[in-house]
Every structure is written in C-alpha cells, then in structure tokens.
Amino acid sequence: MATNAVEERELVAAAGAPTPRRRPGSRLKWRNTLIGWSFILPNFVGFTILTLVPVLILFYMSFTNWNVFGVAQWTGVDNYARLVQDGSYHKALLNTLYYAVVHIPLTLAAALGLALLLNRKMRGVAFFRTVAFFPYITSIVAIAVVWNMLFSPEFGPINQFLTALGVDDPPGWTTSATWAMPAVIIVGTWREMGYYMLLLLAGLQTVPAELHEAARMDGASAWQRFLNVTLPCLRPTMFFVTVMLTIGSFKVFDLILVMTNGGPGQSTLVLSQYIWQKGFVENQFGYASAVSVSLFLICIAVTLFQFFWNKKKEA
Amino acid sequence: MKRTTPIAIGATAAVALTLTACGGGADGGAETTADGPVTLTLAGWSLDSTPEFQTLADAYHEANPDVTVDVVEYPAGNDYATAMTADLAAGTAPDVYVLKNLKDFVTYSNGAQLLDVSDVVGELDPATGGLDQYEAEDGKSYAVPYRQDSWVLYYDKDLFAQAGVAEPDGSWTWDDYDQAAQDISAALSGDGVKGTYLHNWQSTVQGFALAQGEDADLLSGDYSYLAPYYERALALQDAGAQVDFGTITTNTLTYQGEFGLQKAAMLPMGTWYTATLIAQQASGEANEFEWGIAPIPQADASTTGTDATPVTFGDPTGLGINPKVDEAKVAAAKDFLAFAAGEEGAQALAEIGITPALTNDAVTETFFALDGVPGDDLSKFAFSTHDTRPENPVATQTAIVQNILNDLHSAVMSGSTAVDAAVEEAGQRVQSEAGLG
Amino acid sequence: MTALETPPTDAPATPVQVLRTEDRRVGPVVGKAVGYVVMTVAALGLLLPFVWMIISSLKTNNQVFTVPVQWIPDPVVWQNYLDIWTRSDMTTWLGNTLLLSVGVTFLQVFTGSFAAYGFARMRFPGRDLLFLVYIGTIAVPWQSYMIPQFVMLSDFGLANTLWSILLLQAFGAFGVFLMKQYFESIPESLNEAARIDGLSEWGIWRRIMLPLSVPAIASLTLLTFVNTWNDYLGPLIYLRSPELWTVQLGLKTFISQYNAEYALIMTGSVLSVLPIAVIFLLGQRYFVEGIATTGVKG
C-alpha cells in the first residue's frame, strides 16, 4: 500500500493537479486511474512496443546520418538545417499544403452529403452505400489507370466533353504542371468520400430521431435541423473525421505515386513521397527521418488546434 | 451468439497462424562442414516468369552436386530493392543476392553489405561486359556481372516493307532513324501505325545522350548534352511519328503492346525484350510478323557500319555476396559467382533467351539457335557487338542526380518546361542537392 | 443537398411519422424518382474503374492498354478466370488474406474499443496527453519507421510469419480513436445509472457501451478489414515465403521485371474485390438510426 500511495502522488503531481486534501477523493482518483489503465493496457502494450518505440527511434534517427545499414552518426540538427535550405523540400511542402487545403473541405462536404443522403430507409440504400464505398476498395492501380485515361488530354472523355461545351483550350490535367494537382485532388476526393461517409454514417446513428421529430414539430426547416440537431450530436464523430482526414491528406502517398509519380517535373511531389525518395531511393534515411518529423509536427499542430477547438465547443 | 462468433474465428485464426508460422522460417541450419554438402540461398524475383535464377541454380548444382542453391523469391520491380534493403538491415537477407542496377550496387557497397569478391573477378574473362563497373573506389570489386542487357533497335520488317521504307542496315545515325520514322508514319498513318515508339522512361532519351553525347558526364552538373536528344524526341512527337508522352502516361501504354500489336514499326529497347517478344508471339499475345534487331542509331557516322562498334548503354546485372554469410559457405558462394558470370553460366542463360554479360561466339550461337529469334546477320551483329556504357555510373550521388533528371524528363516530354530551362534547372538542383558541378 | 429538402419519408420511426408521410405523397414521389436517377448515374461513375477492371480481365495482356480504349474485349478471354487458379496460388493467397483480415479486425476492434472506454469514460491524470500520443503516431508516415520496426520484429523472430502483420496492424491508434469518439456521443447518464445499479466498469463496457456502439463497431470492422485486405507495403516487407503471401502481394508476381500480365492482375483484382463488396453489403445493415435512443428507453 505504501508504494501505491507514492505512485499515486507522483501520478497526481505529474498531471499538475493540486495536492489532494481529502483521502477519499484521492482514493477514488487512484481507483479511476487503475481502472482506466486496465482498459487501456492491452492495447497500450502492443501499441508501445510495435508503434511507439519505432517512432521514437525515428525521432532519434532524424538527428543522425543513418543509411539504414550499420551505425548512425549523430549529426545534431544538421538534417534540420538542410531542410530549411532544401528547395525540393519546400516544393514538396507547398504541394502538400495545396493538396490538403483543397482536398480536406471538398472531401468533408462530399462525405457528409453522401452520409446524409444514404442515412435513410429507402429501397436500394444498401446498394448505394456499397457503391459509394467502392472507390475505396477498388484497386488503386485500376483507379489511376481509369482516371488518367479520363483525363487524357487528347482522347479523354473529360476534355472531349469540355470541348463540346465550348472550352477552347481544355487543361492537360495529369500531363500539365498546372493541372496535375487539381486532377489528383479530384481523384483523391472521389476515392475517399465513401470512406469518410462510412464513419459519418456511424456517427449519424447517435442522433436521436426524437430530437429531429421535436424540431420538425417546432417548424424547423431541414437546414435548421441539420445545424441545430444533427451537427451538435455529430460533433465527436466530426472531430474524428476531420482529424483523420487532415492527417491522411498531409500524408497522401500512394495515390500520387500511381497517378503522377510526382510529375510532371516536381509539380505533384508531396512530403510522403519525398520521404520515400530520400530514404528508399537515395538511402539517406537520416534526412528522410527529419522530413518525417517535420510532417509529424505539422499534423500534430493542426490536430492540437482541432483538439482544443473541439474542447472549447464541447464546453 | 454474436459475441462468440468472432472469438471462435479469432481462435481458429490463432491456431492456423501457429501452423503457418512454423513453415515460415526460410533459414535452414548451417549444415556445413568444409567438404560436406552446402546449401546457399539466392535472391530472385517473379520466379514463375523469370527463370534465370532457377536456371543458374540448377546448372550449378548439376556441376557441383555438393552444393544446392535455394532460390528465395523477392518482389519484382522497384519493390525488390525495398524488400532487400529491409532484409539486409535486419540481417535476414540470403547468402547471394542480385544487384538489379548500378544504383543499388552503390547503395549496398557504401553500406558495407557486399563481400569483397576481387579474387573471383580476377579469374573471369576480361571481355565480360560491365566487369569494371563493380570496382569500388578502394580498388576492390564487390560483385560480378552475370547478365548485361544493352539497348538496340527492334524493327518490324513487315511494316517497313508495307511502307516501302529501307530497313536499317547498321549504318544509321539518328537522322536516318528520324527520317524512317517520319516516312513510315506518312505511309501508314491511315492504318494507325506510327513510325516508332519511344517509351516514357527517362532512359529512352537520357541513356543514349549520356552514352553517345560529346563530353556527356552524369556527375558534371552540366546537362546541356541532353538538349539535342530531347529536341529530336520532341520533334518526332510533334510530327506525329511517335505517340506523344502525355498519351503514353495517361493511357498507360506498354511497349510490348505497341510494338507487339504492330502499332509502331520501330522500338528502341533493351535486349531483354527479345525473350518476351518470342514468348508473346508464340502465345498469340503479339501478332505474327517478321522482325529484326539493329544496332541503335549513332550520334555520327564514325561509329556506324558493321566494321565499327556501335555505342549504346545498359547496366550490368550483378551478383553479390551478403557479408553475413556463414564463414563455411563463402568458398561455395564465390564459386557460384564465378560459375554464373563465366562461360557455363552464360551458356545456360543464353539457352533461355537472356543476354549474358559474357557474349563470345559460342554464346551468340546458342542464343540465335533459339526458336523465334531472327536469324539475319544484322541481328547477330547487334546482339554481339556493342560498346555498352553504364547508364548509372557508379558514384554516391548517382541516385540523387537520376531523380532530378527524371523530373526533367517528365517536365520536358510533357511540354511543361522548355528544354533549355529544364536543363538549367536540373543543373542548379544537382548543385544544391548533390553538391556537384 | 437535395436530400435535405425532401424529408426522410421512408423512415417510419414512429406511427406519427407514417401518418404524416401519407398526407404528402405527391411531391416526394417525383423528388424520389429524380433522386434515384441521379444516384444511379453517380453510381455508374463510382463503379467505372471496377467496370474497367472486369473488362480488362477479359482481354489479352497487350490489349489492356490501348489508344483509344477498347471497351468491348475482342476476343473475350474467359480463360483468365481459369488460368489464375491454375497458374498461381490464388487459393493460398485468399486464405492468408482472409486469416489476416479476420485476425487483425478482431484484435483491433476488441483492444481498440476496450482502450477507448478507458479514454472516453475514465478520468485519470495524463489521459489527454496519452491520447495525443496515440493520435500523434497516426501522423507519422509508416514508410519512415518501417525499417526500425522491421529490424525489431526480425529480432523477435517474427519476420516472415503471419504474426508480424497481425501484430503490426492490430494495435493501431485508429480503432482506439474511432471508438473513443463514438463512446463520447453516448449519454454519460447511462453510465451513471448503470453504476448505481452496481455494474462494474467492465460490465458497463460490455453490457452498455458495446451494444450501443454497433454502428461504430461495424464501421471499424469494415474499415480495418478492407485496409488489411488491401494492404500491400506491410506484406511486401514482412512476408517472404510464397506460402504466406496475401492477394495483393501475390498479384504483383504477375509483374516481372520486363513484362507484366495486366489481364491476369485485373482478373485477380476483380476476384479480390468481390469478397469485400459482399462483406460490406452485409455489414452496412448495422447502420440503423436511433440505436442509442432505443438503448435509453430499454
């Protein structure tokens, strides 16, 4: 019991909480901590060994000139100093921001629209839900092939359609440095909206029908009911979806790889791909780790912002 | 009931996993004594469709019954390097592994993942192609070449005849090639046939420029040597004599489909395509037509003609030894390398349509005795006579430079950037990112 | 957005609603018809790559990529669907993939929802920080730490076993995060009531939270299953022996260095999509409105 008390004080102190005045409250806290950990522990053990430790190794490697084989030499902040001056890194960073800033709201809107549309009892809803999810399960190679074909500047249906509409000079899409990124964003949104739709669909089930009914009785319009009933109930799910979508967009990798491979030139080079290039192609794993850490910091900054914003809204 | 089902499935899964896990360990024990039977492991890929590894393993075992070579299957393409890097880092890589290209060689030799095999190299025929590419800066050799594909010009004799254009005769410069491509396109455009097909790889332009260009040096930081080759490629593209780059990438065109289905009369490609084309014609995937191999067109007349040696490019494919190999297996592994890169290995490879690094008369004869290989003299000449320069000269910065030049390739061929501007930009990037020039 | 303007007429949640829909039938019928047409067109757009996969699977290799696209295969090569079984270990690949997908999904849902309860309902010091660490790892691209991870698992002797993939994917932060957010949308009053009734926290998790979270469990199950099923890089790094290969890894063997059998790859891709489509079709019925409220009443 003595050790327990010590541990307890440490835990409480670690959390920055004031020293407990009354024993019963502190005992309850201790009990809660114990029970809380008993829930988290099975996952936490696996998580720590398999994910957290390698991630911490990665953080360490970002301060070395590791080439994957053998011993890594400590180089301090050299890698980070190099990042500041690396033109290609800047290019990749800007492209990633471009992708994220456009892709996140687009996908969120599309996924929410789909989820609301398909959260109803109607004939064929199972079919349509499955179809909406299909882009996510279809082989990404097939997706890249078909979309590239649709985007084909000369023979593609999209440009033929645009020409028929009277567009004189339709974009070159994936073969043009200006239009490659919009093309990739369109495909990214098309592919992922079903994925996030599924998560939002699950969240929508928590919206009590009675609340909707009551609001309707009060004469609230569909839009008002959406704003005042659906959205507030959906907040925890929306937080999850926006965080996952944000991180996913900043980490976009395989889609770019199969659609454009970063080209033409460096017009669609993104950070994840740059990490791959530096690590697995050029064997500069230390530097690649530093790029990863920078990507991590960006994601975590945005996530923290969302986290506190969500907390504030909740309160 | 709903609760128990997943648990039951989970339990079944766990049992099955234990069973399969037992079958997983590839590393046999080191059952090796000085003169007892030895088992070597060799990395290969796509074993079903790439018989070269098993062929070498079997041929060696036949000659040395004491040594068994087990081929371990690795993923194909670029994934080979990814998986091999992981295995080498973890110390689980096979005893002997393939170095697909010279970029990989640099990575592994710099990372001390290759055993010194200078003694093996010393005993090989000095005429073996690409032998000197594996010599590191310290003067030691860390791998041996067993296969060397070089780039040649495949042409469709039927389409040439149909268009009434004279076939290549070994005297071609790039001007002759351009002319023929345009003539054929003009004659056969009604049938949807183009004069030539230039695949969308950077090699198809840059490889030739580096091998043939005056003062061309990949590590110089000055890429103006690329300009004339790009201008040529763009001109053919604009004239409609070859499918444009955008169409190739957006429609994922394959060179096998374009040449094999007779949509293009010429195809600059590596000699590996010979075996594929023969197989596809036999299976009906490619049309039946007469074709031939010609030396790749030259920069100027000084290297043309069948009494000169045409300049082309190609990286050797090598074999190296994992330094973590069992002490007792080193001798056997070295002997296997000597076999694979030597006469016997070359014969075994030529029999399955592969271009060995060692191409003497006997090997050429074996190769051209295969069913479906064109028998004309020019094809034999193109196969056996060439000055093959490395596409990826061995240096630490090669991978970085090639990445930058790959960006240049897509920017120029897609028409996004003008040639001169792209060359200039590549020079600057190489300077700042690779510290060259 | 048209969906919002037409009231959800087909949701007879209460008798009142049924009556009301009887009253205004005409408008919605037209709206519904238009809705179906629009959705069918959209569905075709979403299925196009899949349709292309099917068409390509009925071609020869050299016909798969052509200009212009050949939408009707000529000749139709049904043979691919026979060849894939005889020329490859498709059965083994499917078996391994299924095994991994089921195992990973089970572990992820189980440990994830368990941990999520700790994060969502228990208050203890350091909770939010720990949770941020979880999310933080999601933000690190896997390809940048997969080598240290692989070296570690190899040292444990797990490389080249199915255990590696199972362990690797089962304890991710994704499931914890998803379930925690869902648990938070369940009224806390339910827990309080249960506590007063003398239910332990583990009892609450099992008897109250899990049954009320069926939609979240369904989506977590579907997503984890699909992600494991389609994972490529993980098996690529970890599984070397052909008898351990998954479908995605196996299909890549049709690509050799200089040639690729695209028709067979597409045949295999079609075959590999079908099981997940079926599972999805079956699983999506767990998205039923109002489960949480039914729980409150019951």
CSV table of N, CA and C in Angstrom, one decimal, chain B residues 313-433:
chain,number,residue,atom,x,y,z
B,313,PHE,N,24.0,1.9,-74.4
B,313,PHE,CA,24.1,1.9,-73.0
B,313,PHE,C,23.4,0.7,-72.4
B,314,GLY,N,23.6,0.5,-71.1
B,314,GLY,CA,23.0,-0.6,-70.4
B,314,GLY,C,23.7,-0.9,-69.1
B,315,ASP,N,23.0,-1.2,-68.1
B,315,ASP,CA,23.7,-1.5,-66.8
B,315,ASP,C,23.8,-3.0,-66.7
B,316,PRO,N,24.9,-3.5,-66.2
B,316,PRO,CA,25.0,-5.0,-66.0
B,316,PRO,C,24.1,-5.3,-64.8
B,317,THR,N,23.7,-6.6,-64.8
B,317,THR,CA,23.0,-7.1,-63.6
B,317,THR,C,24.0,-8.0,-62.9
B,318,GLY,N,24.2,-7.8,-61.6
B,318,GLY,CA,25.3,-8.4,-60.9
B,318,GLY,C,24.8,-9.4,-59.8
B,319,LEU,N,25.8,-10.1,-59.3
B,319,LEU,CA,25.5,-11.0,-58.1
B,319,LEU,C,26.6,-10.6,-57.1
B,320,GLY,N,26.1,-10.5,-55.8
B,320,GLY,CA,27.0,-10.1,-54.8
B,320,GLY,C,26.8,-11.1,-53.6
B,321,ILE,N,27.7,-11.1,-52.7
B,321,ILE,CA,27.6,-12.0,-51.5
B,321,ILE,C,27.3,-11.1,-50.3
B,322,ASN,N,26.3,-11.6,-49.5
B,322,ASN,CA,26.0,-11.0,-48.2
B,322,ASN,C,27.1,-11.2,-47.3
B,323,PRO,N,27.7,-10.1,-46.7
B,323,PRO,CA,28.8,-10.3,-45.8
B,323,PRO,C,28.4,-11.1,-44.5
B,324,LYS,N,27.1,-11.3,-44.2
B,324,LYS,CA,26.7,-12.1,-43.1
B,324,LYS,C,26.7,-13.6,-43.4
B,325,VAL,N,27.1,-13.9,-44.6
B,325,VAL,CA,27.1,-15.3,-44.9
B,325,VAL,C,27.9,-16.1,-44.0
B,326,ASP,N,27.5,-17.4,-43.8
B,326,ASP,CA,28.3,-18.3,-42.9
B,326,ASP,C,29.7,-18.4,-43.5
B,327,GLU,N,30.7,-18.4,-42.6
B,327,GLU,CA,32.1,-18.5,-42.9
B,327,GLU,C,32.3,-19.7,-43.9
B,328,ALA,N,31.7,-20.8,-43.5
B,328,ALA,CA,31.9,-22.1,-44.2
B,328,ALA,C,31.3,-22.0,-45.6
B,329,LYS,N,30.4,-21.1,-45.9
B,329,LYS,CA,29.8,-21.1,-47.2
B,329,LYS,C,30.4,-20.1,-48.2
B,330,VAL,N,31.4,-19.3,-47.7
B,330,VAL,CA,32.0,-18.3,-48.5
B,330,VAL,C,32.6,-18.8,-49.8
B,331,ALA,N,33.3,-19.9,-49.6
B,331,ALA,CA,34.0,-20.5,-50.8
B,331,ALA,C,33.0,-21.0,-51.8
B,332,ALA,N,31.9,-21.6,-51.3
B,332,ALA,CA,30.9,-22.1,-52.3
B,332,ALA,C,30.2,-20.9,-53.0
B,333,ALA,N,29.9,-19.9,-52.2
B,333,ALA,CA,29.3,-18.7,-52.7
B,333,ALA,C,30.1,-18.0,-53.8
B,334,LYS,N,31.4,-18.0,-53.6
B,334,LYS,CA,32.3,-17.3,-54.5
B,334,LYS,C,32.4,-18.2,-55.8
B,335,ASP,N,32.4,-19.5,-55.6
B,335,ASP,CA,32.5,-20.4,-56.7
B,335,ASP,C,31.2,-20.3,-57.6
B,336,PHE,N,30.1,-20.1,-56.9
B,336,PHE,CA,28.8,-19.9,-57.6
B,336,PHE,C,28.9,-18.6,-58.4
B,337,LEU,N,29.4,-17.6,-57.9
B,337,LEU,CA,29.5,-16.3,-58.6
B,337,LEU,C,30.4,-16.5,-59.9
B,338,ALA,N,31.5,-17.2,-59.7
B,338,ALA,CA,32.4,-17.4,-60.8
B,338,ALA,C,31.7,-18.2,-61.9
B,339,PHE,N,30.9,-19.2,-61.5
B,339,PHE,CA,30.2,-20.0,-62.4
B,339,PHE,C,29.2,-19.2,-63.2
B,340,ALA,N,28.4,-18.4,-62.4
B,340,ALA,CA,27.3,-17.6,-63.0
B,340,ALA,C,27.8,-16.6,-64.0
B,341,ALA,N,28.9,-16.0,-63.7
B,341,ALA,CA,29.5,-15.0,-64.6
B,341,ALA,C,30.4,-15.5,-65.7
B,342,GLY,N,30.7,-16.8,-65.6
B,342,GLY,CA,31.6,-17.4,-66.5
B,342,GLY,C,30.9,-18.1,-67.7
B,343,GLU,N,31.7,-18.8,-68.5
B,343,GLU,CA,31.2,-19.4,-69.7
B,343,GLU,C,30.0,-20.3,-69.5
B,344,GLU,N,30.0,-21.2,-68.5
B,344,GLU,CA,28.9,-22.1,-68.2
B,344,GLU,C,27.6,-21.4,-67.9
B,345,GLY,N,27.7,-20.4,-67.0
B,345,GLY,CA,26.6,-19.6,-66.7
B,345,GLY,C,26.0,-18.9,-67.9
B,346,ALA,N,26.9,-18.4,-68.7
B,346,ALA,CA,26.5,-17.6,-69.9
B,346,ALA,C,25.7,-18.5,-70.8
B,347,GLN,N,26.3,-19.8,-71.0
B,347,GLN,CA,25.6,-20.7,-71.9
B,347,GLN,C,24.2,-21.0,-71.4
B,348,ALA,N,24.1,-21.3,-70.1
B,348,ALA,CA,22.8,-21.6,-69.5
B,348,ALA,C,21.8,-20.5,-69.7
B,349,LEU,N,22.3,-19.3,-69.5
B,349,LEU,CA,21.4,-18.1,-69.7
B,349,LEU,C,21.0,-17.9,-71.1
B,350,ALA,N,21.9,-18.0,-72.0
B,350,ALA,CA,21.6,-17.8,-73.5
B,350,ALA,C,20.6,-18.8,-73.9
B,351,GLU,N,20.6,-20.0,-73.3
B,351,GLU,CA,19.6,-21.0,-73.7
B,351,GLU,C,18.2,-20.6,-73.4
B,352,ILE,N,18.0,-19.8,-72.4
B,352,ILE,CA,16.7,-19.3,-72.1
B,352,ILE,C,16.4,-17.9,-72.6
B,353,GLY,N,17.2,-17.4,-73.6
B,353,GLY,CA,17.0,-16.2,-74.2
B,353,GLY,C,17.4,-14.9,-73.5
B,354,ILE,N,18.4,-15.1,-72.5
B,354,ILE,CA,18.8,-14.0,-71.8
B,354,ILE,C,20.2,-13.6,-72.3
B,355,THR,N,20.5,-12.3,-72.3
B,355,THR,CA,21.8,-11.8,-72.7
B,355,THR,C,22.8,-11.8,-71.6
B,356,PRO,N,23.7,-12.8,-71.6
B,356,PRO,CA,24.7,-12.9,-70.5
B,356,PRO,C,25.7,-11.7,-70.6
B,357,ALA,N,26.4,-11.5,-69.5
B,357,ALA,CA,27.4,-10.4,-69.6
B,357,ALA,C,28.6,-10.9,-70.5
B,358,LEU,N,28.8,-12.2,-70.6
B,358,LEU,CA,29.8,-12.7,-71.4
B,358,LEU,C,29.2,-13.1,-72.7
B,359,THR,N,29.5,-12.4,-73.8
B,359,THR,CA,28.9,-12.8,-75.1
B,359,THR,C,30.0,-13.1,-76.1
B,360,ASN,N,30.5,-14.3,-76.1
B,360,ASN,CA,31.5,-14.7,-77.1
B,360,ASN,C,30.8,-15.4,-78.2
B,361,ASP,N,31.5,-15.9,-79.2
B,361,ASP,CA,30.8,-16.5,-80.3
B,361,ASP,C,30.0,-17.7,-80.0
B,362,ALA,N,30.5,-18.5,-79.0
B,362,ALA,CA,29.7,-19.7,-78.6
B,362,ALA,C,28.4,-19.3,-78.0
B,363,VAL,N,28.4,-18.3,-77.2
B,363,VAL,CA,27.2,-17.9,-76.5
B,363,VAL,C,26.2,-17.3,-77.5
B,364,THR,N,26.7,-16.5,-78.5
B,364,THR,CA,25.9,-15.9,-79.5
B,364,THR,C,25.2,-17.0,-80.3
B,365,GLU,N,26.0,-18.0,-80.6
B,365,GLU,CA,25.4,-19.2,-81.4
B,365,GLU,C,24.3,-19.8,-80.6
B,366,THR,N,24.5,-20.1,-79.4
B,366,THR,CA,23.4,-20.7,-78.5
B,366,THR,C,22.2,-19.8,-78.6
B,367,PHE,N,22.4,-18.5,-78.4
B,367,PHE,CA,21.3,-17.6,-78.3
B,367,PHE,C,20.5,-17.6,-79.6
B,368,PHE,N,21.2,-17.6,-80.8
B,368,PHE,CA,20.5,-17.5,-82.0
B,368,PHE,C,20.0,-18.8,-82.5
B,369,ALA,N,20.3,-19.9,-81.8
B,369,ALA,CA,19.7,-21.2,-82.1
B,369,ALA,C,18.3,-21.3,-81.6
B,370,LEU,N,17.9,-20.4,-80.7
B,370,LEU,CA,16.6,-20.4,-80.1
B,370,LEU,C,15.5,-20.2,-81.2
B,371,ASP,N,14.4,-20.9,-80.9
B,371,ASP,CA,13.2,-20.8,-81.8
B,371,ASP,C,12.7,-19.4,-81.8
B,372,GLY,N,12.5,-18.8,-82.9
B,372,GLY,CA,11.8,-17.5,-82.9
B,372,GLY,C,12.7,-16.3,-83.0
B,373,VAL,N,14.0,-16.5,-82.7
B,373,VAL,CA,15.0,-15.4,-82.8
B,373,VAL,C,15.3,-15.1,-84.2
B,374,PRO,N,15.3,-13.9,-84.7
B,374,PRO,CA,15.6,-13.6,-86.1
B,374,PRO,C,17.0,-14.1,-86.4
B,375,GLY,N,17.2,-14.7,-87.6
B,375,GLY,CA,18.5,-15.3,-87.9
B,375,GLY,C,19.4,-14.4,-88.8
B,376,ASP,N,19.0,-13.2,-89.1
B,376,ASP,CA,19.8,-12.4,-90.0
B,376,ASP,C,21.1,-11.9,-89.4
B,377,ASP,N,22.0,-11.5,-90.2
B,377,ASP,CA,23.4,-11.2,-89.8
B,377,ASP,C,23.4,-9.9,-88.9
B,378,LEU,N,22.5,-9.0,-89.3
B,378,LEU,CA,22.5,-7.7,-88.6
B,378,LEU,C,22.0,-7.9,-87.2
B,379,SER,N,21.0,-8.8,-87.0
B,379,SER,CA,20.6,-9.1,-85.6
B,379,SER,C,21.7,-9.7,-84.8
B,380,LYS,N,22.4,-10.6,-85.4
B,380,LYS,CA,23.6,-11.2,-84.7
B,380,LYS,C,24.6,-10.2,-84.3
B,381,PHE,N,24.8,-9.3,-85.3
B,381,PHE,CA,25.8,-8.2,-85.1
B,381,PHE,C,25.4,-7.3,-83.9
B,382,ALA,N,24.1,-6.9,-84.0
B,382,ALA,CA,23.6,-6.0,-82.9
B,382,ALA,C,23.7,-6.7,-81.6
B,383,PHE,N,23.4,-8.0,-81.5
B,383,PHE,CA,23.4,-8.7,-80.3
B,383,PHE,C,24.8,-8.8,-79.7
B,384,SER,N,25.8,-9.1,-80.6
B,384,SER,CA,27.1,-9.4,-80.0
B,384,SER,C,28.1,-8.3,-80.0
B,385,THR,N,27.9,-7.2,-80.8
B,385,THR,CA,28.9,-6.2,-80.9
B,385,THR,C,28.4,-4.9,-80.4
B,386,HIS,N,28.9,-4.4,-79.4
B,386,HIS,CA,28.5,-3.0,-78.9
B,386,HIS,C,29.4,-2.6,-77.8
B,387,ASP,N,29.5,-1.3,-77.8
B,387,ASP,CA,30.3,-0.6,-76.7
B,387,ASP,C,29.2,-0.1,-75.7
B,388,THR,N,29.0,-0.9,-74.7
B,388,THR,CA,27.9,-0.6,-73.8
B,388,THR,C,28.4,0.2,-72.6
B,389,ARG,N,27.9,1.5,-72.5
B,389,ARG,CA,28.3,2.4,-71.4
B,389,ARG,C,27.3,2.3,-70.3
B,390,PRO,N,27.7,2.5,-69.1
B,390,PRO,CA,26.8,2.4,-68.0
B,390,PRO,C,25.8,3.5,-68.0
B,391,GLU,N,24.5,3.2,-67.7
B,391,GLU,CA,23.5,4.3,-67.5
B,391,GLU,C,23.7,5.0,-66.2
B,392,ASN,N,24.1,4.2,-65.2
B,392,ASN,CA,24.2,4.8,-63.9
B,392,ASN,C,25.6,4.7,-63.4
B,393,PRO,N,26.5,5.5,-63.8
B,393,PRO,CA,27.9,5.4,-63.4
B,393,PRO,C,28.0,5.3,-61.9
B,394,VAL,N,28.9,4.4,-61.5
B,394,VAL,CA,29.0,4.2,-60.0
B,394,VAL,C,29.5,5.4,-59.3
B,395,ALA,N,28.6,6.0,-58.5
B,395,ALA,CA,29.0,7.1,-57.6
B,395,ALA,C,27.9,7.3,-56.6
B,396,THR,N,28.3,7.9,-55.5
B,396,THR,CA,27.3,8.1,-54.4
B,396,THR,C,26.1,8.9,-54.8
B,397,GLN,N,26.4,9.9,-55.7
B,397,GLN,CA,25.3,10.9,-56.0
B,397,GLN,C,24.5,10.4,-57.1
B,398,THR,N,24.8,9.3,-57.7
B,398,THR,CA,24.0,8.9,-58.9
B,398,THR,C,22.5,8.9,-58.7
B,399,ALA,N,22.1,8.3,-57.6
B,399,ALA,CA,20.7,8.1,-57.4
B,399,ALA,C,20.0,9.5,-57.3
B,400,ILE,N,20.7,10.5,-56.6
B,400,ILE,CA,20.1,11.8,-56.5
B,400,ILE,C,20.0,12.5,-57.8
B,401,VAL,N,21.1,12.4,-58.6
B,401,VAL,CA,21.1,13.0,-59.9
B,401,VAL,C,20.0,12.4,-60.8
B,402,GLN,N,19.9,11.1,-60.8
B,402,GLN,CA,18.9,10.4,-61.7
B,402,GLN,C,17.5,10.8,-61.3
B,403,ASN,N,17.2,11.0,-60.0
B,403,ASN,CA,15.9,11.5,-59.6
B,403,ASN,C,15.6,12.9,-60.2
B,404,ILE,N,16.6,13.7,-60.1
B,404,ILE,CA,16.4,15.1,-60.6
B,404,ILE,C,16.2,15.1,-62.1
B,405,LEU,N,17.0,14.2,-62.8
B,405,LEU,CA,16.9,14.1,-64.3
B,405,LEU,C,15.5,13.4,-64.7
B,406,ASN,N,15.0,12.6,-63.8
B,406,ASN,CA,13.7,12.0,-64.0
B,406,ASN,C,12.6,13.1,-64.0
B,407,ASP,N,12.7,14.1,-63.1
B,407,ASP,CA,11.8,15.2,-63.1
B,407,ASP,C,12.0,16.0,-64.4
B,408,LEU,N,13.2,16.2,-64.8
B,408,LEU,CA,13.5,16.9,-66.1
B,408,LEU,C,12.8,16.2,-67.2
B,409,HIS,N,12.9,14.9,-67.2
B,409,HIS,CA,12.3,14.1,-68.3
B,409,HIS,C,10.8,14.3,-68.4
B,410,SER,N,10.1,14.2,-67.3
B,410,SER,CA,8.6,14.4,-67.4
B,410,SER,C,8.2,15.8,-67.7
B,411,ALA,N,9.0,16.8,-67.1
B,411,ALA,CA,8.7,18.2,-67.4
B,411,ALA,C,8.9,18.5,-68.9
B,412,VAL,N,10.0,18.0,-69.5
B,412,VAL,CA,10.2,18.3,-70.9
B,412,VAL,C,9.3,17.6,-71.8
B,413,MET,N,9.2,16.3,-71.6
B,413,MET,CA,8.4,15.5,-72.6
B,413,MET,C,6.9,15.8,-72.5
B,414,SER,N,6.4,16.3,-71.4
B,414,SER,CA,5.0,16.6,-71.3
B,414,SER,C,4.8,18.0,-71.8
B,415,GLY,N,5.9,18.7,-72.2
B,415,GLY,CA,5.8,20.1,-72.7
B,415,GLY,C,5.5,21.1,-71.6
B,416,SER,N,5.7,20.7,-70.4
B,416,SER,CA,5.5,21.7,-69.3
B,416,SER,C,6.7,22.7,-69.2
B,417,THR,N,7.9,22.3,-69.5
B,417,THR,CA,9.0,23.1,-69.4
B,417,THR,C,9.9,23.0,-70.7
B,418,ALA,N,10.4,24.2,-71.2
B,418,ALA,CA,11.2,24.2,-72.4
B,418,ALA,C,12.6,23.4,-72.1
B,419,VAL,N,13.2,22.8,-73.1
B,419,VAL,CA,14.4,22.0,-72.9
B,419,VAL,C,15.5,22.8,-72.1
B,420,ASP,N,15.8,24.0,-72.7
B,420,ASP,CA,16.9,24.8,-72.1
B,420,ASP,C,16.6,25.2,-70.6
B,421,ALA,N,15.4,25.6,-70.4
B,421,ALA,CA,15.1,25.9,-69.0
B,421,ALA,C,15.2,24.7,-68.1
B,422,ALA,N,14.7,23.6,-68.5
B,422,ALA,CA,14.7,22.4,-67.7
B,422,ALA,C,16.2,21.9,-67.4
B,423,VAL,N,17.0,22.1,-68.5
B,423,VAL,CA,18.4,21.7,-68.3
B,423,VAL,C,19.1,22.6,-67.3
B,424,GLU,N,18.8,23.9,-67.4
B,424,GLU,CA,19.3,24.8,-66.4
B,424,GLU,C,18.9,24.5,-65.0
B,425,GLU,N,17.6,24.2,-64.8
B,425,GLU,CA,17.0,24.0,-63.5
B,425,GLU,C,17.7,22.7,-62.9
B,426,ALA,N,17.8,21.7,-63.8
B,426,ALA,CA,18.4,20.4,-63.3
B,426,ALA,C,19.8,20.7,-62.8
B,427,GLY,N,20.6,21.5,-63.6
B,427,GLY,CA,21.9,21.8,-63.2
B,427,GLY,C,22.0,22.5,-61.8
B,428,GLN,N,21.0,23.4,-61.6
B,428,GLN,CA,21.0,24.1,-60.3
B,428,GLN,C,20.6,23.1,-59.2
B,429,ARG,N,19.7,22.3,-59.4
B,429,ARG,CA,19.2,21.3,-58.4
B,429,ARG,C,20.4,20.4,-58.0
B,430,VAL,N,21.1,19.9,-59.1
B,430,VAL,CA,22.1,19.0,-58.8
B,430,VAL,C,23.2,19.6,-58.0
B,431,GLN,N,23.4,20.9,-58.3
B,431,GLN,CA,24.4,21.6,-57.5
B,431,GLN,C,24.0,21.7,-56.0
B,432,SER,N,22.7,22.1,-55.8
B,432,SER,CA,22.3,22.3,-54.4
B,432,SER,C,22.0,21.0,-53.7
B,433,GLU,N,21.5,20.0,-54.4
B,433,GLU,CA,21.1,18.8,-53.7
B,433,GLU,C,22.1,17.7,-53.7
